[in-house]
CSV table of C-alpha atoms in Angstrom, one decimal:
chain,number,residue,atom,x,y,z
G,1,MET,CA,0.0,0.0,0.0
G,2,GLU,CA,2.7,2.3,0.9
G,3,LEU,CA,4.4,1.5,-2.4
G,4,ASN,CA,1.2,2.1,-4.3
G,5,ALA,CA,0.7,5.3,-2.4
G,6,MET,CA,4.2,6.4,-3.2
G,7,LYS,CA,3.7,5.7,-6.9
G,8,LYS,CA,0.5,7.8,-6.8
G,9,ALA,CA,2.3,10.6,-5.1
G,10,GLN,CA,5.1,10.5,-7.7
G,11,VAL,CA,2.6,10.6,-10.5
G,12,PHE,CA,0.8,13.5,-9.0
G,13,THR,CA,4.0,15.4,-8.5
G,14,THR,CA,5.2,14.9,-12.0
G,15,ASP,CA,1.8,16.0,-13.4
G,16,PHE,CA,1.9,19.1,-11.2
G,17,VAL,CA,5.4,20.0,-12.3
G,18,ILE,CA,4.5,19.6,-16.0
G,19,SER,CA,1.4,21.7,-15.4
G,20,ILE,CA,3.4,24.4,-13.7
G,21,ILE,CA,5.9,24.4,-16.6
G,22,LEU,CA,3.1,24.6,-19.2
G,23,PHE,CA,1.4,27.4,-17.2
G,24,LEU,CA,4.6,29.4,-16.8
G,25,PHE,CA,5.3,28.9,-20.5
G,26,LEU,CA,1.8,30.1,-21.4
G,27,VAL,CA,2.2,33.1,-19.1
G,28,ALA,CA,5.5,33.9,-20.7
G,29,ILE,CA,3.9,33.8,-24.2
G,30,ILE,CA,1.0,35.9,-23.0
G,31,PHE,CA,3.4,38.4,-21.4
G,32,LEU,CA,5.5,38.6,-24.6
G,33,MET,CA,2.4,39.0,-26.7
G,34,TRP,CA,1.0,41.7,-24.4
G,35,ASN,CA,4.4,43.5,-24.2
G,36,ASN,CA,4.6,43.4,-28.0
G,37,THR,CA,1.0,44.6,-28.4
G,38,SER,CA,1.6,47.3,-25.8
G,39,ASN,CA,4.7,48.5,-27.6
G,40,GLN,CA,2.8,48.5,-30.9
G,41,ILE,CA,0.0,50.5,-29.3
G,42,ASN,CA,2.6,52.9,-27.8
G,43,THR,CA,4.4,53.2,-31.1
G,44,ALA,CA,1.2,53.8,-33.0
G,45,GLU,CA,0.1,56.4,-30.5
G,46,ALA,CA,3.6,58.1,-30.7
G,47,ARG,CA,3.5,58.0,-34.5
G,48,LYS,CA,0.0,59.5,-34.4
G,49,ASP,CA,1.1,62.2,-32.1
G,50,ILE,CA,4.1,63.0,-34.3
G,51,GLN,CA,1.9,63.1,-37.4
G,52,ASN,CA,-0.6,65.4,-35.6
G,53,SER,CA,2.1,67.7,-34.4
G,54,ALA,CA,3.7,67.8,-37.9
G,55,GLN,CA,0.3,68.5,-39.5
G,56,HIS,CA,-0.4,71.3,-37.0
G,57,ILE,CA,3.0,72.9,-37.6
G,58,SER,CA,2.7,72.6,-41.4
G,59,ASP,CA,-0.7,74.2,-41.4
G,60,SER,CA,0.5,77.0,-39.2
G,61,LEU,CA,3.5,77.7,-41.4
G,62,LEU,CA,1.8,77.4,-44.8
G,63,LYS,CA,-1.6,79.0,-44.0
G,64,SER,CA,-0.8,81.9,-41.7
G,65,ARG,CA,1.3,85.0,-41.7
G,66,GLY,CA,2.3,84.5,-38.1
G,67,SER,CA,1.8,86.9,-35.2
G,68,PRO,CA,2.5,89.7,-35.2
G,69,ASP,CA,2.1,90.0,-38.9
G,70,ASN,CA,5.6,91.5,-39.2
G,71,TRP,CA,7.3,89.0,-36.9
G,72,ASN,CA,10.1,88.7,-39.5
G,73,ASN,CA,11.1,92.3,-38.9
G,74,LEU,CA,11.4,92.0,-35.1
G,75,LEU,CA,14.8,91.9,-33.6
G,76,ASP,CA,13.5,90.6,-30.2
G,77,ILE,CA,12.3,87.1,-31.1
G,78,SER,CA,10.7,86.9,-27.6
G,79,SER,CA,7.9,89.1,-29.0
G,80,ILE,CA,7.0,86.5,-31.6
G,81,THR,CA,3.8,84.6,-30.6
G,82,SER,CA,3.5,82.4,-33.7
G,83,ILE,CA,5.4,81.8,-36.9
G,84,GLY,CA,3.7,81.8,-40.2
G,85,LEU,CA,5.5,81.9,-43.6
G,86,ALA,CA,2.6,82.7,-45.9
G,87,ASN,CA,1.5,85.8,-47.7
G,88,GLU,CA,-1.7,84.0,-48.5
G,89,MET,CA,-2.7,80.3,-48.2
G,90,HIS,CA,0.1,78.1,-49.6
G,91,ALA,CA,2.0,81.1,-51.0
G,92,LEU,CA,5.3,81.5,-49.1
G,93,ASN,CA,6.8,84.9,-48.2
G,94,LEU,CA,10.5,84.4,-49.0
G,95,SER,CA,11.5,87.1,-46.5
G,96,LYS,CA,9.8,85.2,-43.7
G,97,VAL,CA,11.3,81.9,-44.8
G,98,ARG,CA,14.8,83.6,-44.7
G,99,ARG,CA,14.1,85.1,-41.3
G,100,PHE,CA,12.9,81.7,-40.0
G,101,ARG,CA,16.2,80.2,-41.1
G,102,GLU,CA,18.2,83.0,-39.4
G,103,ILE,CA,16.3,82.5,-36.1
G,104,SER,CA,16.9,78.7,-36.3
G,105,LEU,CA,20.7,79.4,-36.5
G,106,MET,CA,21.0,82.2,-34.0
G,107,ASP,CA,21.4,82.4,-30.2
G,108,TRP,CA,18.3,83.5,-28.4
G,109,THR,CA,19.7,83.9,-24.9
G,110,THR,CA,23.0,83.0,-23.3
G,111,THR,CA,21.7,79.5,-22.6
G,112,LYS,CA,19.0,78.9,-25.3
G,113,SER,CA,19.1,78.9,-29.1
G,114,GLY,CA,16.8,80.2,-31.7
G,115,TYR,CA,16.1,76.6,-32.5
G,116,TYR,CA,14.8,76.2,-29.0
G,117,ARG,CA,12.6,79.3,-29.3
G,118,ILE,CA,11.0,77.9,-32.5
G,119,SER,CA,10.5,74.5,-30.9
G,120,ASP,CA,8.8,76.4,-28.0
G,121,LEU,CA,6.5,78.2,-30.4
G,122,PHE,CA,5.7,74.9,-32.1
G,123,GLY,CA,4.8,73.3,-28.7
G,124,ILE,CA,7.3,70.5,-29.1
G,125,THR,CA,10.1,71.5,-26.8
G,126,GLY,CA,11.6,68.4,-25.1
G,127,LYS,CA,9.4,66.1,-27.1
G,128,TYR,CA,10.6,66.1,-30.7
G,129,ASP,CA,13.4,67.5,-32.9
G,130,TRP,CA,12.4,69.1,-36.2
G,131,ASN,CA,13.8,69.7,-39.7
G,132,LEU,CA,12.3,71.9,-42.4
G,133,THR,CA,13.4,72.0,-46.0
G,134,VAL,CA,11.9,74.1,-48.9
G,135,THR,CA,12.0,72.4,-52.3
G,136,ASN,CA,10.8,73.2,-55.8
G,137,LEU,CA,8.3,71.1,-57.8
G,138,ASN,CA,11.3,68.9,-58.9
G,139,GLY,CA,12.1,68.1,-55.3
G,140,GLU,CA,15.3,70.2,-55.4
G,141,MET,CA,16.1,72.3,-52.3
G,142,ILE,CA,15.9,76.0,-53.1
G,143,THR,CA,18.1,78.7,-51.8
G,144,VAL,CA,17.5,81.9,-49.9
G,145,GLY,CA,18.1,83.7,-53.2
G,146,VAL,CA,16.1,84.1,-56.4
G,147,VAL,CA,18.1,81.7,-58.5
G,148,ARG,CA,16.7,78.4,-59.8
G,149,PRO,CA,19.1,75.6,-60.5
G,150,PRO,CA,20.7,74.6,-62.7
G,151,ILE,CA,22.7,77.9,-62.9
G,152,ALA,CA,25.2,79.3,-65.3
G,153,TYR,CA,27.5,82.1,-64.0
G,154,TYR,CA,29.5,84.2,-66.6
G,155,ALA,CA,32.1,86.6,-65.2
G,156,ASP,CA,34.7,88.7,-67.1
G,157,GLY,CA,37.3,89.9,-64.7
G,158,GLU,CA,35.2,90.5,-61.5
G,159,TYR,CA,33.6,87.8,-59.5
G,160,GLU,CA,31.5,89.6,-56.9
G,161,LEU,CA,28.6,87.1,-57.1
G,162,LEU,CA,30.9,84.0,-56.9
G,163,VAL,CA,30.5,83.9,-53.1
G,164,GLN,CA,26.7,83.6,-53.6
G,165,LEU,CA,27.1,80.4,-55.6
G,166,ASN,CA,30.2,78.5,-54.7
G,167,ASN,CA,30.1,75.8,-52.1
G,168,LYS,CA,26.4,76.3,-51.4
G,169,GLY,CA,25.3,72.9,-52.6
G,170,LEU,CA,23.9,74.3,-55.8
G,171,ASN,CA,23.9,72.8,-59.3
G,172,TRP,CA,25.9,75.5,-61.1
G,173,SER,CA,28.5,76.0,-63.8
G,174,PHE,CA,31.2,78.6,-64.1
G,175,TYR,CA,32.2,80.5,-67.3
G,176,CYS,CA,35.1,82.9,-66.9
G,177,ASP,CA,38.0,84.6,-68.8
G,178,SER,CA,40.5,83.5,-66.2
G,179,LEU,CA,40.0,81.2,-63.3
G,180,PRO,CA,40.3,82.9,-59.8
G,181,ALA,CA,42.0,81.2,-56.9
G,182,GLY,CA,40.0,78.7,-55.0
G,183,THR,CA,38.1,75.4,-55.4
G,184,PHE,CA,34.7,75.2,-57.0
G,185,ASP,CA,31.9,72.8,-56.5
G,186,THR,CA,30.6,73.3,-60.1
G,187,ASP,CA,28.5,70.6,-61.8
G,188,ILE,CA,31.0,70.6,-64.7
G,189,ALA,CA,34.6,71.7,-64.8
G,190,PRO,CA,34.8,75.5,-65.0
G,191,VAL,CA,34.9,76.7,-68.6
G,192,VAL,CA,37.8,79.1,-69.1
G,193,ASP,CA,38.4,81.1,-72.3
G,194,ASN,CA,40.1,84.5,-72.5
G,195,ASN,CA,38.3,85.1,-75.7
G,196,VAL,CA,35.1,86.4,-74.1
G,197,ASP,CA,33.0,86.2,-77.3
G,198,ASP,CA,33.8,82.5,-77.6
G,199,LEU,CA,33.1,82.1,-73.9
G,200,PHE,CA,29.7,83.6,-74.3
G,201,LYS,CA,28.9,81.4,-77.2
G,202,LYS,CA,29.8,78.3,-75.2
G,203,LEU,CA,27.6,79.6,-72.4
G,204,VAL,CA,24.6,80.0,-74.6
G,205,ILE,CA,25.1,76.6,-76.3
G,206,ASP,CA,25.4,74.9,-72.9
G,207,ALA,CA,22.3,76.8,-71.7
G,208,ILE,CA,20.3,75.3,-74.5
G,209,ASN,CA,21.7,71.8,-74.1
G,210,ARG,CA,21.9,71.7,-70.3
G,211,ARG,CA,18.6,73.7,-69.8
G,212,TYR,CA,20.0,76.3,-67.4
G,213,SER,CA,17.1,77.8,-65.4
G,214,THR,CA,19.2,80.8,-64.4
G,215,ILE,CA,21.9,82.7,-66.2
G,216,ILE,CA,24.0,85.3,-64.4
G,217,ILE,CA,26.2,87.6,-66.4
G,218,GLU,CA,28.6,89.8,-64.5
G,219,LYS,CA,31.0,92.6,-65.6
G,220,ASN,CA,31.0,92.1,-69.3
G,221,ALA,CA,31.8,94.2,-72.4
G,222,LEU,CA,30.1,91.9,-74.9
G,223,ASP,CA,28.9,93.4,-78.1
G,224,CYS,CA,25.7,91.8,-79.3
G,225,GLY,CA,26.2,93.0,-82.8
G,226,GLY,CA,28.2,91.2,-85.5
G,227,GLY,CA,29.6,87.8,-84.4
G,228,LEU,CA,27.5,87.5,-81.3
G,229,SER,CA,24.1,88.3,-82.9
G,230,GLU,CA,23.1,84.6,-83.1
G,231,ALA,CA,24.2,83.9,-79.5
G,232,CYS,CA,22.3,87.0,-78.3
G,233,ASP,CA,19.2,86.0,-80.2
G,234,ASN,CA,19.4,82.5,-78.6
G,235,LEU,CA,19.7,84.2,-75.2
G,236,THR,CA,16.6,86.2,-75.9
G,237,GLN,CA,14.7,83.0,-76.7
G,238,LEU,CA,15.9,81.4,-73.6
G,239,VAL,CA,14.5,84.2,-71.4
G,240,ASN,CA,11.3,84.3,-73.4
G,241,ASN,CA,10.9,80.6,-72.7
G,242,GLY,CA,11.3,81.0,-68.9
G,243,THR,CA,15.0,81.5,-68.1
G,244,LEU,CA,15.8,83.9,-65.3
G,245,LEU,CA,18.5,86.3,-66.4
G,246,ILE,CA,20.5,88.4,-63.9
G,247,VAL,CA,22.9,91.0,-65.4
G,248,VAL,CA,25.4,92.9,-63.2
G,249,ASP,CA,27.5,95.9,-64.2
G,250,SER,CA,26.9,95.5,-67.9
G,251,LYS,CA,28.5,97.7,-70.6
G,252,ASN,CA,28.0,97.2,-74.3
G,253,MET,CA,25.7,94.2,-73.8
G,254,GLY,CA,23.3,96.2,-71.7
G,255,LYS,CA,23.1,98.9,-74.2
G,256,GLN,CA,22.8,96.7,-77.3
G,257,LEU,CA,20.7,93.8,-75.9
G,258,LEU,CA,19.0,94.4,-72.6
G,259,CYS,CA,18.3,98.0,-73.2
G,260,ASN,CA,17.3,97.6,-76.8
G,261,PRO,CA,13.5,98.2,-77.1
G,262,ALA,CA,13.5,96.0,-80.2
G,263,VAL,CA,14.9,93.0,-78.3
G,264,PHE,CA,14.2,93.0,-74.5
G,265,ASN,CA,11.7,95.9,-74.5
G,266,MET,CA,13.6,98.2,-72.2
G,267,SER,CA,15.5,101.5,-72.5
G,268,CYS,CA,18.7,102.7,-70.7
G,269,GLU,CA,21.1,105.5,-70.3
G,270,LYS,CA,24.5,106.2,-68.9
G,271,THR,CA,24.6,108.4,-65.8
G,272,GLY,CA,27.0,111.2,-65.2
G,273,ASN,CA,29.9,110.9,-62.8
G,274,SER,CA,28.4,112.5,-59.7
G,275,ALA,CA,25.7,110.1,-58.7
G,276,THR,CA,26.7,108.4,-55.4
G,277,SER,CA,23.5,107.7,-53.4
G,278,PHE,CA,20.5,105.6,-54.6
G,279,PRO,CA,17.4,105.1,-52.5
G,280,VAL,CA,15.5,101.8,-52.1
G,281,VAL,CA,12.0,102.5,-53.3
G,282,ALA,CA,10.5,99.0,-53.3
G,283,GLU,CA,11.1,95.8,-51.4
G,284,ASP,CA,12.0,92.7,-53.4
G,285,GLU,CA,13.1,89.2,-52.7
G,286,LEU,CA,16.4,89.9,-54.3
G,287,LEU,CA,17.5,92.5,-51.8
G,288,ASN,CA,17.5,92.5,-48.0
G,289,ALA,CA,16.5,96.1,-47.6
G,290,THR,CA,13.5,98.3,-46.6
G,291,VAL,CA,12.1,101.3,-48.4
G,292,GLY,CA,14.0,104.4,-47.4
G,293,GLU,CA,17.4,102.8,-47.0
G,294,SER,CA,20.1,103.9,-49.6
G,295,LEU,CA,22.9,102.3,-51.6
G,296,SER,CA,26.1,104.3,-51.7
G,297,LYS,CA,29.1,104.1,-54.0
G,298,ALA,CA,32.0,106.1,-55.2
G,299,ALA,CA,31.2,108.6,-58.0
G,300,SER,CA,31.3,107.0,-61.4
G,301,SER,CA,29.1,106.7,-64.5
G,302,GLN,CA,26.9,103.6,-64.8
G,303,TRP,CA,24.1,102.3,-66.9
G,304,VAL,CA,20.6,102.5,-65.5
G,305,VAL,CA,17.4,101.3,-67.0
G,306,TYR,CA,14.0,103.1,-67.5
G,307,GLN,CA,10.7,102.4,-69.1
G,308,ASP,CA,9.8,104.5,-72.1
G,309,PRO,CA,6.1,103.9,-72.9
G,310,THR,CA,6.4,105.6,-76.2
G,311,LYS,CA,8.7,102.8,-77.4
G,312,GLY,CA,6.5,100.0,-76.1
G,313,ASP,CA,8.9,99.1,-73.2
G,314,ASN,CA,7.7,96.4,-70.8
G,315,PRO,CA,6.6,97.5,-67.3
G,316,LEU,CA,9.7,98.2,-65.2
G,317,HIS,CA,9.8,97.4,-61.5
G,318,ILE,CA,12.4,99.7,-59.8
G,319,ILE,CA,13.9,98.4,-56.6
G,320,VAL,CA,16.7,101.0,-56.3
G,321,GLU,CA,16.2,104.3,-58.0
G,322,CYS,CA,18.7,106.7,-59.5
G,323,ASN,CA,17.1,110.1,-58.7
G,324,ASP,CA,20.3,112.1,-58.8
G,325,ALA,CA,20.6,115.1,-61.2
G,326,ASP,CA,22.8,112.9,-63.4
G,327,CYS,CA,19.8,110.6,-64.0
G,328,THR,CA,17.3,113.1,-65.3
G,329,SER,CA,18.1,113.4,-69.0
G,330,THR,CA,14.7,111.8,-69.7
G,331,PRO,CA,11.5,112.3,-67.8
G,332,TYR,CA,11.2,108.7,-66.7
G,333,LYS,CA,12.3,107.1,-63.4
G,334,LYS,CA,15.6,105.3,-63.7
G,335,GLY,CA,16.4,102.0,-62.1
G,336,ALA,CA,19.9,101.3,-60.7
G,337,MET,CA,18.4,98.0,-59.6
G,338,ALA,CA,15.2,96.7,-61.2
G,339,TYR,CA,13.5,93.9,-63.0
G,340,TRP,CA,11.1,93.4,-65.8
G,341,ASP,CA,9.3,90.3,-67.1
G,342,TYR,CA,9.9,89.1,-70.7
G,343,GLY,CA,7.7,86.4,-72.0
G,344,LYS,CA,7.8,83.6,-69.5
G,345,GLY,CA,11.1,84.8,-68.0
G,346,ARG,CA,12.4,87.6,-65.9
G,347,ILE,CA,15.4,89.9,-66.2
G,348,TYR,CA,17.1,91.5,-63.1
G,349,TRP,CA,19.4,94.5,-63.7
G,350,ILE,CA,22.0,95.4,-61.0
G,351,TRP,CA,24.1,98.4,-62.0
G,352,GLU,CA,27.0,97.6,-59.7
G,353,VAL,CA,28.1,95.4,-56.8
G,354,HIS,CA,31.8,96.2,-56.2
G,355,ASP,CA,32.4,98.7,-53.3
G,356,VAL,CA,28.7,99.4,-52.9
G,357,THR,CA,27.2,99.7,-49.4
G,358,LEU,CA,23.7,99.5,-48.1
G,359,ASP,CA,23.3,102.0,-45.2
G,360,GLY,CA,26.8,101.1,-44.1
G,361,ARG,CA,26.4,97.3,-44.6
G,362,SER,CA,27.8,95.3,-47.4
G,363,PHE,CA,25.5,95.4,-50.5
G,364,ASN,CA,26.7,92.0,-51.7
G,365,GLU,CA,26.0,90.3,-48.4
G,366,ASN,CA,22.4,91.6,-48.6
G,367,LEU,CA,21.8,90.5,-52.1
G,368,TYR,CA,19.8,87.3,-52.3
G,369,VAL,CA,21.1,85.9,-55.6
G,370,GLY,CA,22.2,82.5,-54.6
G,371,GLY,CA,23.1,81.9,-51.0
G,372,ASP,CA,22.5,79.0,-48.7
G,373,LEU,CA,20.0,76.2,-49.2
G,374,LEU,CA,16.7,76.5,-47.4
G,375,GLY,CA,17.2,73.7,-44.9
G,376,MET,CA,16.9,74.3,-41.2
G,377,GLY,CA,16.6,72.4,-37.9
G,378,GLU,CA,18.2,69.2,-36.9
G,379,PRO,CA,19.7,67.1,-39.7
G,380,LEU,CA,17.6,64.2,-40.8
G,381,PRO,CA,18.9,60.7,-40.0
G,382,ALA,CA,20.7,58.9,-42.9
G,383,GLY,CA,18.2,57.4,-45.3
G,384,PHE,CA,15.3,59.4,-43.9
G,385,GLU,CA,13.2,61.4,-46.4
């Protein structure tokens, strides 16, 4: 009996141990499943919170002007109560985008950054990092300036705008009569030719084949008559089809091409030698200046543009005016810096950059031609889009 009893006890003990093992195994499985489910729930909730925050921030940036409306002009960023980048719904104000970028890179206080201040306004301080990039319809990041890649930059002896393009991550090409010192992150090797007529022809051919969206021509003495007539005609067609053309300190070319009412529908004249101060009369995305400020330069004669309605000139938008006595040979307002639309394209005229100041500041540093790419905030992780 005792033996039988012992056998029964052994059987009971073995069954019990097996049951316990199975129970613990099931508990472990249930725990793992619950833990996994809980993590999934938490991940889903976190993802939803991120999406909601991103949507709220995007709506605020793209659909509002911010508060106050002129927040981008405030030096004390503590006075900003909300950031909006729009002039109207889904139409960005580039000046506000630029200021937003400046704030993201600046120091707010001795212990807090502008990035922190923006995070605070977004309501995500301590929760999330953020990154904002501004791209065109092709998905290419745009710059703080007016240029649209790919860009061709032609310079003959002076390279004032080189700093706006080089090593900025832009897709650009360089055409020059002699290569200045330095390294260049151009899309193709710099094209160098001391025969400036041939250099200009190469530029125009490349502009057609490579489909440059922006062409910048600085400090040239090109003559659009004679051997360059075909190249100048092609340039005209490029602008008519949508190319942005920026011309700086132009001599013969300005007179014979840009200021030819029969070609680009604009008139121009050469100033006398006494004009030294030029007021800003309109704000524009190309220039970081407010109405009432003035550009100053040493006295010298320069070409300025004006609209002569009797010749059928296109409407001229003057940014910086030449209202000196040396600019009054005709009854029309003269533009030292201006633009006009031609077909689907636009032409910017900048009469001079070298040794020009803007109320004591560097004129060049306040020109938004190229400049840095519009990306701000914390860098995205590798492979993240």
